[in-house]
Coordinates of C-alpha atoms in Angstrom, one line a residue:
X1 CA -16.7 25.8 -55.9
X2 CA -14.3 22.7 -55.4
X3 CA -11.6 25.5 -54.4
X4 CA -14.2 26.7 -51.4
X5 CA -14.7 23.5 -49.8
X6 CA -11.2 22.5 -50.6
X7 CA -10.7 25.5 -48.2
X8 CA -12.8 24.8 -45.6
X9 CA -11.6 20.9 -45.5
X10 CA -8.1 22.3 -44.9
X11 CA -9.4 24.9 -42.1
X12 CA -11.3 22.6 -40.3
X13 CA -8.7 19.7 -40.9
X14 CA -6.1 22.3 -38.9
X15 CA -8.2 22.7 -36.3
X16 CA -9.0 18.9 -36.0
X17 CA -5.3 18.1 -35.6
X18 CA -4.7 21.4 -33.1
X19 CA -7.0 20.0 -30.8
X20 CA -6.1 16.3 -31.1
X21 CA -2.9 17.0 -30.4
X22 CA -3.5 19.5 -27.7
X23 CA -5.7 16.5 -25.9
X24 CA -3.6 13.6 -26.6
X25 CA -1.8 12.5 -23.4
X26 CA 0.4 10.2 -25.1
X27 CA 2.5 12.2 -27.8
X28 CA 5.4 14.3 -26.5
X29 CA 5.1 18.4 -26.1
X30 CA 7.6 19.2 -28.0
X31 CA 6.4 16.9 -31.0
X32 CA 3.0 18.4 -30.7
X33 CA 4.5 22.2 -31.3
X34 CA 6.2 21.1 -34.0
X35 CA 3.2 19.4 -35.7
X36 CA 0.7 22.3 -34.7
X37 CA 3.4 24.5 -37.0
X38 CA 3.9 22.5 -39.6
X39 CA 0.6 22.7 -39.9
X40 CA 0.2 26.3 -40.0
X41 CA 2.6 26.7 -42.5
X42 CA 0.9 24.4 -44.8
X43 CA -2.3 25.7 -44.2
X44 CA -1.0 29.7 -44.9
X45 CA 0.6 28.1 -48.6
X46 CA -2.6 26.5 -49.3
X47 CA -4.6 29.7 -48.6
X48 CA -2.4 31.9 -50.6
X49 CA -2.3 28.9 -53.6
X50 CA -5.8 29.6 -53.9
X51 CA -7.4 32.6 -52.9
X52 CA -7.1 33.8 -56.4
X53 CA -8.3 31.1 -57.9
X54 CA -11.3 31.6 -55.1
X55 CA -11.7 35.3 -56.0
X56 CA -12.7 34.8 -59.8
X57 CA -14.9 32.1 -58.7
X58 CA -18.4 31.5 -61.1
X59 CA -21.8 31.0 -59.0
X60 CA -21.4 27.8 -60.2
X61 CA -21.9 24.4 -57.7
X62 CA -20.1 21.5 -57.3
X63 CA -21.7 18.6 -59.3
X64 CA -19.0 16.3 -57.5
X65 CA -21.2 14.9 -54.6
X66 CA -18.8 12.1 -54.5
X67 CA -16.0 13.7 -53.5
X68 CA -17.5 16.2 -50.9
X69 CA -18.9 13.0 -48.7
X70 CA -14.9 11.2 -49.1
X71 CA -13.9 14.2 -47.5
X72 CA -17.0 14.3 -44.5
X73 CA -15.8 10.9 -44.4
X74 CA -12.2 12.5 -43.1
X75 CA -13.1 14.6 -40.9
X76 CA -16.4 13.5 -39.5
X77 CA -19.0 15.9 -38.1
X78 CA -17.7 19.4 -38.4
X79 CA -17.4 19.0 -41.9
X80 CA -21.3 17.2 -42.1
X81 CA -22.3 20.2 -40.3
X82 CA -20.9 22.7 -43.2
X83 CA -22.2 20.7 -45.6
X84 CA -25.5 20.9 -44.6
X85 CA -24.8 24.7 -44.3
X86 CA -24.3 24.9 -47.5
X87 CA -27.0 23.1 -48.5
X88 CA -29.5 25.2 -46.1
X89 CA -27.8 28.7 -47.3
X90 CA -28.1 27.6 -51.3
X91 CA -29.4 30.6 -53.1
X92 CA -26.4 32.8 -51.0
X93 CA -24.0 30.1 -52.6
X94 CA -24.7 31.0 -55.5
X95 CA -23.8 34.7 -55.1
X96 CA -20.5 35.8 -55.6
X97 CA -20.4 38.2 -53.4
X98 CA -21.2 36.0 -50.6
X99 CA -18.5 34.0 -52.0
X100 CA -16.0 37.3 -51.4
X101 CA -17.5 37.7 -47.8
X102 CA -16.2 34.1 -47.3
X103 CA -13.2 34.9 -48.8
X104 CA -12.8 37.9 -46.3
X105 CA -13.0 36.0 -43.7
X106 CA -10.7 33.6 -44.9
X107 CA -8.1 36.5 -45.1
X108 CA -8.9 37.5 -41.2
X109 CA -8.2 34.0 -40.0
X110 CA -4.9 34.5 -42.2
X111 CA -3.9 37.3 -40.4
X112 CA -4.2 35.8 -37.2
X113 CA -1.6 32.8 -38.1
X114 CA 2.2 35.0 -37.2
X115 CA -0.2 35.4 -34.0
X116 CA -0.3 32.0 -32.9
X117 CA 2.8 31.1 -34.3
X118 CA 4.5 34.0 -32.3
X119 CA 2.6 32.4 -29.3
X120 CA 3.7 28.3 -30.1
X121 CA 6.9 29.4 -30.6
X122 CA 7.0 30.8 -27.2
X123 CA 5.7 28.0 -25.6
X124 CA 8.1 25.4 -27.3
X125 CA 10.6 27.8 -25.6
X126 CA 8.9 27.1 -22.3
X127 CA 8.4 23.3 -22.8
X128 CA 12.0 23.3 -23.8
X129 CA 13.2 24.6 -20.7
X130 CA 10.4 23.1 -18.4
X131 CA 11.7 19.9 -20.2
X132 CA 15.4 20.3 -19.5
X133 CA 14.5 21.5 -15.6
X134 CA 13.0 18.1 -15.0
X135 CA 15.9 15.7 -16.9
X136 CA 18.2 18.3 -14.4
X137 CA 16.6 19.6 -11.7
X138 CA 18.4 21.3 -8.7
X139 CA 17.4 21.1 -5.1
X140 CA 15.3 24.5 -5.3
X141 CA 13.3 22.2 -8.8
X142 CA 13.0 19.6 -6.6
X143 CA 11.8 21.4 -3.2
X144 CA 9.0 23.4 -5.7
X145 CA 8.2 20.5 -7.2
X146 CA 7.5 18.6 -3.9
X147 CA 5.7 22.0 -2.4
X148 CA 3.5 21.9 -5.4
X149 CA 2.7 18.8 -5.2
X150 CA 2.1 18.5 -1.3
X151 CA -0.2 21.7 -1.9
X152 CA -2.4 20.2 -4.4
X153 CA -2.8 16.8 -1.9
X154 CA -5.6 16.6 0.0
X155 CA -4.7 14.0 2.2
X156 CA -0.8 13.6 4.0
X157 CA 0.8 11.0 5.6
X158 CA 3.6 11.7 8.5
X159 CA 4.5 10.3 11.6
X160 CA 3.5 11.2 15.1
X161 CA 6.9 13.0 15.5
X162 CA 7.5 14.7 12.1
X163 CA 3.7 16.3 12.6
X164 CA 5.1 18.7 15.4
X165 CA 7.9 19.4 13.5
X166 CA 8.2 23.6 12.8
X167 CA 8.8 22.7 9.1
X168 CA 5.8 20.6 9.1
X169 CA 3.6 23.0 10.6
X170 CA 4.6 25.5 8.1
X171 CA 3.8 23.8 4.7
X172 CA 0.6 22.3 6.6
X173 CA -2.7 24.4 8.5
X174 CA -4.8 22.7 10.4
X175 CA -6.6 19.6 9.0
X176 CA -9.8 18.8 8.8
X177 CA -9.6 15.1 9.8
X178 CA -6.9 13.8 11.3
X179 CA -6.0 10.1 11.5
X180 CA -3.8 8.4 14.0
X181 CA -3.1 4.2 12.9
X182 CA -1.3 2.1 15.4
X183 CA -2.1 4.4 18.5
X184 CA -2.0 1.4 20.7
X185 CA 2.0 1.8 20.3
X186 CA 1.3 6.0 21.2
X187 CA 3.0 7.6 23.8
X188 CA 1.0 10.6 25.2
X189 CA 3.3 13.1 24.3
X190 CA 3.6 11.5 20.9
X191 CA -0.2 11.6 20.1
X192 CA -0.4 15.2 21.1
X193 CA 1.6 16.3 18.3
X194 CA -1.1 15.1 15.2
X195 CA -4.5 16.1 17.4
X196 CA -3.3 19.7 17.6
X197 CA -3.3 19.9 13.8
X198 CA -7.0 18.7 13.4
X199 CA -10.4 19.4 13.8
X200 CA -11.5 15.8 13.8
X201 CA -9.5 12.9 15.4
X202 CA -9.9 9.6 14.8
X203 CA -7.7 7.2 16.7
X204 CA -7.2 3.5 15.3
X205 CA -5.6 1.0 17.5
X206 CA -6.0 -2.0 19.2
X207 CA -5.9 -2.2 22.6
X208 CA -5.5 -6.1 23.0
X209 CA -2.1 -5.3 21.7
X210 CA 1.4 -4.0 23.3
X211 CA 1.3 -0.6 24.8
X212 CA 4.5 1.7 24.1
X213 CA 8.0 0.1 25.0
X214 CA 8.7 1.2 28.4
X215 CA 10.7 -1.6 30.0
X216 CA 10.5 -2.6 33.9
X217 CA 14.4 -1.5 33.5
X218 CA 12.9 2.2 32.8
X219 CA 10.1 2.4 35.3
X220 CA 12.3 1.8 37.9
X221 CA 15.1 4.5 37.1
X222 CA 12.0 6.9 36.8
X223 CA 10.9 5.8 40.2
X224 CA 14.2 6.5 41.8
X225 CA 14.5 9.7 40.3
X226 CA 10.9 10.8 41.4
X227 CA 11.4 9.0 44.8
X228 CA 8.0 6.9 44.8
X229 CA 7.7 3.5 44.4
X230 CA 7.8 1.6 40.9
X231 CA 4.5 0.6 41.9
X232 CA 2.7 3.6 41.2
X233 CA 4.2 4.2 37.7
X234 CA 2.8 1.3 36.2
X235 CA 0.1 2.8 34.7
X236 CA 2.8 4.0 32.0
X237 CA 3.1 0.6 31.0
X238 CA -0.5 0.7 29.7
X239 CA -1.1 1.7 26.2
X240 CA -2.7 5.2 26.4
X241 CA -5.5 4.5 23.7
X242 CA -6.5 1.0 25.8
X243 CA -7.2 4.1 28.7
X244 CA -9.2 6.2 26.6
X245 CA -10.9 3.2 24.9
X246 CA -12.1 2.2 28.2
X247 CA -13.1 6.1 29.0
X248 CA -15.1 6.9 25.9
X249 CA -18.7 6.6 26.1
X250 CA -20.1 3.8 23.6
X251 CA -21.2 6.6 20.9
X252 CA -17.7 7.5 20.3
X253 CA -15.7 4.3 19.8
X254 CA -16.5 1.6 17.0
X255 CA -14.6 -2.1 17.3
X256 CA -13.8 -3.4 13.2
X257 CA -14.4 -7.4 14.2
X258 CA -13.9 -8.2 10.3
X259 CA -10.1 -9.2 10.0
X260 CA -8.6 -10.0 6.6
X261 CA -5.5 -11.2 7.6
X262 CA -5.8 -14.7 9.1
X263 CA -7.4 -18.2 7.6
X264 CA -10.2 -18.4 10.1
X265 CA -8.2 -21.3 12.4
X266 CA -6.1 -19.0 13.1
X267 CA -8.3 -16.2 14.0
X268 CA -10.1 -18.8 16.3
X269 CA -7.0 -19.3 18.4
X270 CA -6.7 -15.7 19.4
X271 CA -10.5 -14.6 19.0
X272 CA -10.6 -15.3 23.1
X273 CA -9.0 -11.5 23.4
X274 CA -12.1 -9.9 21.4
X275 CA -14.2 -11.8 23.1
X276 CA -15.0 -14.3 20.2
X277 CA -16.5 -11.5 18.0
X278 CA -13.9 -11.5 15.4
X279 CA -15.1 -12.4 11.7
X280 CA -13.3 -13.8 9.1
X281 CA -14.6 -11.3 5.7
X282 CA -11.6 -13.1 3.2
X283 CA -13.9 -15.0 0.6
X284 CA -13.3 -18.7 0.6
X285 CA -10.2 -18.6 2.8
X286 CA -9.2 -22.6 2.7
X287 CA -8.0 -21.5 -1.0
X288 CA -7.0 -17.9 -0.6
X289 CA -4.8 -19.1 2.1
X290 CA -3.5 -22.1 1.1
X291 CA 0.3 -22.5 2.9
X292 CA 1.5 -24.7 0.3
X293 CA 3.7 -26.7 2.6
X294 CA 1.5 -30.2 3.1
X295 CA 3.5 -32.8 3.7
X296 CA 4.6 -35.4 6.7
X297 CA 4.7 -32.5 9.0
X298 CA 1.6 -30.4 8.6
X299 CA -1.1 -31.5 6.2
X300 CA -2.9 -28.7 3.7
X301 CA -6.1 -28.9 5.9
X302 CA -3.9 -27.3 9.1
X303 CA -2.9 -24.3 9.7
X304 CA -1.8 -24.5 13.3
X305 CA 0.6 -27.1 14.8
X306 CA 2.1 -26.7 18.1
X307 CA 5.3 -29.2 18.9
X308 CA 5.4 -29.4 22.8
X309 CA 8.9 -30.2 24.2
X310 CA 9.4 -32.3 27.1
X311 CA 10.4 -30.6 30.4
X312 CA 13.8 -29.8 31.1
X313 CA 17.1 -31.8 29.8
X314 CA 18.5 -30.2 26.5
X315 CA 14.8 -28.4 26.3
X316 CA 15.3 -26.3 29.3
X317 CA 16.4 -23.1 28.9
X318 CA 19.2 -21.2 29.3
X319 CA 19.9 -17.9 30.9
X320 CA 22.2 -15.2 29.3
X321 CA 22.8 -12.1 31.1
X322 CA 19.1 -11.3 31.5
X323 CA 17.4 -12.8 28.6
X324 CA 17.2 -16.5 28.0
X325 CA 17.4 -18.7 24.8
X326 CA 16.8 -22.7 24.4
X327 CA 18.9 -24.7 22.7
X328 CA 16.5 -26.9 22.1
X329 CA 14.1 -24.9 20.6
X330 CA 16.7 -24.1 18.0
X331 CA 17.2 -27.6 16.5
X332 CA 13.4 -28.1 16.8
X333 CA 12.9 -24.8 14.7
X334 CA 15.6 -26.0 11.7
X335 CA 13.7 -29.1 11.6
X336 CA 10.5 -27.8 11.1
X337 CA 12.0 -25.3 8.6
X338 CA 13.7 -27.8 6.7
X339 CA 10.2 -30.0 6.4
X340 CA 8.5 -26.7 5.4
X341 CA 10.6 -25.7 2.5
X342 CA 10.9 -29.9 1.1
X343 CA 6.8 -29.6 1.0
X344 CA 7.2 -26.1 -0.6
X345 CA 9.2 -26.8 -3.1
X346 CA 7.6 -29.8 -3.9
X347 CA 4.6 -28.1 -4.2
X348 CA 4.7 -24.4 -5.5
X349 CA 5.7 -22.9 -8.6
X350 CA 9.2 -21.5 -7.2
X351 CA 7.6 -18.7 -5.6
X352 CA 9.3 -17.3 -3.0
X353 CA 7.4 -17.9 1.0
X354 CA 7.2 -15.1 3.7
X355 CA 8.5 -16.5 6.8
X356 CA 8.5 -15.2 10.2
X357 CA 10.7 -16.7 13.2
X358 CA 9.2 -14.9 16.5
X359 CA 10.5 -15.4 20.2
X360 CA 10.0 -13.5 23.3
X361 CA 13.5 -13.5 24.3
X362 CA 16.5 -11.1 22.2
X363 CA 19.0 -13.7 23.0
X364 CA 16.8 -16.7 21.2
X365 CA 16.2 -14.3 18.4
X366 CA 20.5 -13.3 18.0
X367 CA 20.5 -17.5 18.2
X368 CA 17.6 -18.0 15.8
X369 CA 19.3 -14.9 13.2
X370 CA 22.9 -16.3 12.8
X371 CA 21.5 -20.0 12.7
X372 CA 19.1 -18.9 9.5
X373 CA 22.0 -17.0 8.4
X374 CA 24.7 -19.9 8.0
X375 CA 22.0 -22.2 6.8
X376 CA 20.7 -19.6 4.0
X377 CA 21.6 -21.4 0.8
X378 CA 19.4 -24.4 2.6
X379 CA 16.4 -22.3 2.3
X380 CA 16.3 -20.6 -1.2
X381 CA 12.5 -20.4 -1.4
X382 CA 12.2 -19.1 2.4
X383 CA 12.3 -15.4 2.8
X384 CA 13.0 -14.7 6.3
X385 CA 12.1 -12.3 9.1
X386 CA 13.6 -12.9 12.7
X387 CA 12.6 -11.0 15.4
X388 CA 11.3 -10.6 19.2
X389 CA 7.4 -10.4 19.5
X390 CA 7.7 -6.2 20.1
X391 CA 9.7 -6.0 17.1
X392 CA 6.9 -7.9 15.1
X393 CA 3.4 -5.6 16.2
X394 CA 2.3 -4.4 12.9
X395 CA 3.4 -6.9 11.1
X396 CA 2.2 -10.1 9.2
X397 CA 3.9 -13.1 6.8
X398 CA 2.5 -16.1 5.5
X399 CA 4.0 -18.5 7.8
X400 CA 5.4 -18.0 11.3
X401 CA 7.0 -19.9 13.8
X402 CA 6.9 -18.9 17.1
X403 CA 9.7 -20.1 19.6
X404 CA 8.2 -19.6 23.8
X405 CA 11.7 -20.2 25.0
X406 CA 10.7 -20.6 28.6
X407 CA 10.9 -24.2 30.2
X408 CA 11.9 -24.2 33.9
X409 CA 10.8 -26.4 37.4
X410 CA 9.5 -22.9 38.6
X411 CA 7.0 -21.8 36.5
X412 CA 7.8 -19.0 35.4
X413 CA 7.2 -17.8 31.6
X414 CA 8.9 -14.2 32.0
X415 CA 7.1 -12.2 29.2
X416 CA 5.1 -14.7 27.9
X417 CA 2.4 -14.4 30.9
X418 CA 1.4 -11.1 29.2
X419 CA -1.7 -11.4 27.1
X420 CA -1.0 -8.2 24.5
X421 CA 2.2 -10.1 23.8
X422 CA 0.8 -13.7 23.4
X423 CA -1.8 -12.1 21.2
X424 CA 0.6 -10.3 19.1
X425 CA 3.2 -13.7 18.8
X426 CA 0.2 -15.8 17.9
X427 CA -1.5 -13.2 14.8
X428 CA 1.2 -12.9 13.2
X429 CA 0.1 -15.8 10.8
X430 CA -1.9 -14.9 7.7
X431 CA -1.9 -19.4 6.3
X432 CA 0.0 -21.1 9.1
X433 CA 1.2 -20.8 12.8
X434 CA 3.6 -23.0 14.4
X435 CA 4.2 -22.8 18.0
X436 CA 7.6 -24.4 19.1
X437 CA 7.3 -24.7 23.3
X438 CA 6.4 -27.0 25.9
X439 CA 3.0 -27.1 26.8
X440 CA 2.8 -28.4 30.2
X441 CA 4.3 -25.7 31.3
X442 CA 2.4 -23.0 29.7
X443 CA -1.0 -24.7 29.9
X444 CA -1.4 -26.2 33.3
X445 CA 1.6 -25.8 35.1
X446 CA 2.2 -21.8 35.4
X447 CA 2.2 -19.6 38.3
X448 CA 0.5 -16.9 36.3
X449 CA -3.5 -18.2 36.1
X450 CA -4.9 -15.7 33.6
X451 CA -1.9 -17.0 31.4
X452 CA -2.0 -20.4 32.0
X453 CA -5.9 -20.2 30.7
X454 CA -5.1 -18.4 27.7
X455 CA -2.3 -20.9 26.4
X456 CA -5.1 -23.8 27.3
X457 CA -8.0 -22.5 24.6
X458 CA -5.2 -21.8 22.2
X459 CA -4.1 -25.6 22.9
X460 CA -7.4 -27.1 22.7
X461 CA -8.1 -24.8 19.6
X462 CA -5.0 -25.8 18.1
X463 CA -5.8 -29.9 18.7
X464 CA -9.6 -29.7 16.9
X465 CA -8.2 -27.3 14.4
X466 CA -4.8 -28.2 13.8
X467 CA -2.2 -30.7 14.5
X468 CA -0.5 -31.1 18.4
X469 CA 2.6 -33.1 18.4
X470 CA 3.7 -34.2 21.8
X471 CA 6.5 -36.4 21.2
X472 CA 9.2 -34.6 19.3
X473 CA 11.9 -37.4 19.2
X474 CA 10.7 -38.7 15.2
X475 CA 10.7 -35.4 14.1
X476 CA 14.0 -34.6 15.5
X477 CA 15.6 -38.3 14.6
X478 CA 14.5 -38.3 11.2

């Protein structure tokens, strides 16, 4: 009777391990074919060890209780179950021709073994060469591998551009939803492309923010060539999704006023162009946004600072073909760089700062570039991104300085009167702005009124908030 449940133990034990194996996400294919016929193997020699000794069996039972619940033990609650089998089927136990039946049985699940061995050693081929495909794969592997894997996605990422692409619209039908981020940036043309392709649209943009690059440079070859005045294309220079934003009756358009970017000074200074029904939704921002740079410059507590330079003298700025840059600006900009990375240094655990230098002029920004540059090794915790306010839309870093440039006896501020670009310059910031630029112009002396109100709330947010420093000759002595 040992020899029966001996048998059993062994069947059930193979079929344990098959599946285990077969499950197991960690243990390598190959491995797991080997083991699965190892196992056969063993369990076919077993079998054939003892189906003799089965055959000339007495209807005798097992007296050794102990050893039958060691081996439940093993192999848990399959084996319980044929225990209490057994136990239930007890007068047919004791028949030895039930016992042959048994043993008939045993013989058919025999037969089947060459079967599935015939069938693992087929698919160890298959691993084998699905295996080798993958540590080798040629550019058809890699194109069916990508196809496969596109085709199984249910959501896919593209730009405007590659949407309308033939190749694109071959791999792709139409989707269900589709999603168009950063629209405010669209052309018309370019959100075209992604509408065609869905049954849903849902455009996400901000229309307080720069419309596509077309450049007064580009509006006026256009007008030339269409002989009307440059007058009437300026509509092009408005951010499609601000016009349909505007259009859309109230049912159709939703404004997101929870931001998680900015510590909730910051978002004050630039809530005027939503407005004022932004919302901070970070949790306990004074510590999630900690600048780490509290020193003699900028305390812990602030996270805006604007440095006002006086009018004119080495402040004023300086034209260069037709974009301007400020010396000025430049020496003001190392020193407030250099008294950021002391306090940082000081004060964190050598992890490296995002920085952002922003300017609304490309010559202040080729200045600001080769200045950082030379002075790298001086900044070794700083890691730097220098760039004009367009270039920066979409964007964000922990710190940014932002350089205005302008500073004339005219009044003009060039492309800083615009407010999608002051509001792009300015929310940058996620822990501290710095605004480098003299405030008497910008606040109460320029020609452009809308402007010149804009740059005031951002001052007087900036003084209750933050720190104003007017008189720049300490910081630039010291």
């Amino acid at each position: 009777m040992r020899e029966y449940r001996v048998l059993f133990d062994l069947l059930v034990s193979a079929l344990a391990k098959t599946i285990e194996k077969a499950m197991s996400a960690e243990q390598d294919a190959l491995n797991n074919i080997a083991e699965i016929n190892r196992g056969i193997t063993e369990l076919v020699a077993e079998v054939n060890k003892n189906r003799d000794r089965i055959a000339g069996l007495e209807d005798t039972r097992d007296a050794s209780e102990m050893q039958w619940e060691e081996t439940a033990g093993k192999h848990g609650d399959l084996i319980k179950k044929i225990h209490e089998e057994w136990d239930k089927e007890g007068k047919k136990a004791r028949d030895k021709e039930y016992l042959k039946t048994l043993l008939k049985a045993t013989d058919n699940v025999c037969l089947e073994l060459p079967t599935l061995r015939v069938f693992m050693d087929s698919y160890e081929s298959i691993a084998m060469e699905w295996l080798e495909r993958i540590k080798r794969p040629s550019e058809k592997d890699i194109a069916d591998l990508k196809d496969i894997y596109i085709q199984a996605a249910n959501v896919v990422g593209a730009t405007c551009s590659i949407s309308g692409s033939a190749r694109f619209r071959e791999k792709h039908s139409n989707f269900d939803v589709v999603i168009v981020d950063e629209i405010s940036k669209a052309t018309l043309p370019e959100l075209v492309l992604p509408c065609l392709a869905g049954e849903k649209i849902i455009l996400i943009g901000d229309d307080k923010q720069l419309p596509p690059m077309i450049g007064p440079e580009t509006i006026t070859e256009l007008a030339n060539r269409l002989g009307t005045p440059a007058e009437k294309l300026r509509h092009l220079e408005q951010s499609f999704f601000a016009r349909l934003w505007k259009a859309a009756p109230e049912r159709q358009k939703s404004m997101l006023n929870i931001q998680y970017r900015m510590h909730p000074d910051i978002m004050e200074a630039i809530n005027q162009f939503y407005g004022d029904a932004l919302e901070c939704g970070i949790p306990e921002p004074d510590e999630a946004l900690k600048h780490g740079c509290g020193g003699e410059l900028v305390t812990e507590d602030h996270h805006l600072l604007w440095i006002s330079t006086p009018k004119g003298g080495k402040f004023g700025e300086m034209k260069e073909s037709k974009t301007f840059y400020n010396e000025g600006e430049l020496e003001i900009t190392e020193r407030v760089l250099e008294r950021l990375h002391e306090a940082w240094a000081k004060n964190s655990d050598g992890r490296i700062k995002k920085v952002g230098v922003i300017t609304f002029y490309s010559a202040q920004a080729k200045k600001l570039k080769k200045m950082l540059s030379d002075q790298a090794t001086n900044y070794p915790l700083f890691d730097f991104r220098i760039g004009t306010v367009d270039r920066f839309q979409g964007m964000e870093r922990e710190i940014v300085l932002v350089s205005m440039v302008r500073n004339n006896d005219v009044r003009n501020i060039g492309f800083a009167k615009e407010p999608e670009r002051i509001n792009v310059a300015f929310s940058r910031a996620k822990e501290l702005l710095v605004i480098i630029g003299c405030a008497s112009l910008f606040c109460w002396e320029a020609r452009d009124c809308a402007a010149k109100s804009i740059y005031r709330k951002v001052a007087e947010t900036v003084r209750r908030k933050g720190r104003f420093i007017k008189d720049v000759s300490k910081l630039l002595n010291n």
